[in-house]
XYZ file of C-alpha atoms in Angstrom:
108
model
C 2.280 1.666 -2.101
C 3.267 4.776 -3.411
C 2.333 7.683 -1.330
C 2.823 10.031 -4.428
C -0.227 8.432 -6.129
C -2.796 10.888 -7.065
C -6.248 10.734 -5.881
C -7.322 10.360 -9.592
C -4.853 7.379 -10.542
C -5.653 5.669 -7.176
C -9.637 5.483 -8.167
C -8.241 3.984 -11.765
C -6.524 1.485 -10.050
C -9.099 0.593 -7.295
C -11.591 0.483 -10.529
C -14.335 2.773 -8.692
C -15.185 5.363 -6.660
C -14.956 5.289 -2.856
C -17.386 6.305 -0.111
C -16.318 9.560 1.231
C -15.932 9.238 4.821
C -16.306 12.163 7.264
C -14.438 11.839 10.508
C -15.027 14.547 12.848
C -11.800 13.787 14.735
C -9.315 14.327 11.640
C -8.736 16.637 8.917
C -8.296 16.012 5.324
C -10.895 13.582 2.892
C -11.217 10.262 4.079
C -12.076 7.056 1.243
C -13.657 3.881 2.135
C -13.347 0.924 -0.582
C -15.676 -1.934 0.118
C -13.804 -5.278 -1.342
C -15.826 -8.232 -2.591
C -19.269 -7.512 -1.356
C -22.161 -9.428 -1.163
C -24.985 -8.011 -3.753
C -27.161 -7.402 -0.396
C -24.212 -5.693 1.418
C -25.619 -2.910 3.419
C -23.391 -0.815 6.182
C -24.529 2.417 7.270
C -21.865 3.553 9.629
C -18.546 4.698 7.883
C -16.462 5.708 10.580
C -14.814 2.553 10.859
C -14.553 -1.447 9.434
C -17.513 -3.243 9.474
C -17.369 -5.892 12.140
C -20.301 -7.907 11.545
C -20.149 -7.430 7.860
C -16.536 -8.958 7.983
C -17.415 -11.879 10.286
C -20.211 -12.596 8.368
C -18.562 -12.933 4.910
C -20.735 -9.867 3.489
C -17.633 -7.841 2.829
C -14.515 -9.359 2.258
C -12.126 -6.414 3.152
C -12.223 -2.784 3.863
C -9.386 -0.128 2.811
C -9.906 3.429 4.363
C -7.392 6.067 2.787
C -6.634 9.193 4.552
C -5.802 12.204 2.499
C -4.222 15.520 3.782
C -5.296 19.022 3.156
C -3.028 19.514 0.078
C -4.313 15.928 -1.062
C -1.718 13.724 -0.656
C -2.446 10.496 0.724
C -1.289 10.337 4.707
C -2.534 6.910 5.921
C -3.989 3.464 4.578
C -6.062 1.529 6.998
C -7.146 -1.777 5.618
C -9.741 -4.271 7.812
C -9.766 -7.940 6.899
C -10.252 -11.302 8.019
C -7.886 -14.286 8.783
C -8.593 -17.666 10.204
C -7.176 -18.194 13.874
C -6.056 -21.519 15.322
C -9.648 -22.535 16.023
C -10.417 -21.824 12.526
C -12.473 -19.064 13.124
C -12.452 -15.842 11.586
C -10.836 -12.848 13.399
C -10.460 -8.975 12.482
C -7.289 -7.758 11.481
C -6.511 -4.227 10.680
C -3.434 -3.209 8.963
C -2.382 0.800 9.360
C 0.660 2.268 7.011
C 1.725 5.717 7.648
C 3.504 8.359 5.721
C 6.901 7.630 7.740
C 6.937 3.759 6.615
C 5.604 2.735 10.051
C 3.200 -0.043 9.428
C 0.962 -2.091 12.222
C -1.179 -5.192 11.809
C -2.787 -5.904 14.658
C -6.304 -8.181 15.922
C -9.137 -5.922 15.814
C -10.997 -6.983 19.697
């Protein structure tokens, strides 16, 4: 992903307005995009991914974007499900950082 993309260009690319996330432990602006949601999907907390919603299939994935105080994209956090060896959904969390570091781990 191009870390030099503007907030307005990213909104156009993702076809919508994000929910703004207020995190007390980080500075900058935080956005959340819900992907492939059920019509009755509701999620009250916006601090992290919706574990129950993901496992029940009410939301397909959740994208969190962290912007620094100057409006530059600083971090990407993507919550999604993947079937494990027993064909049960498991939550995975992918992170991409400004320095190019990426992680993808199982959420437990």
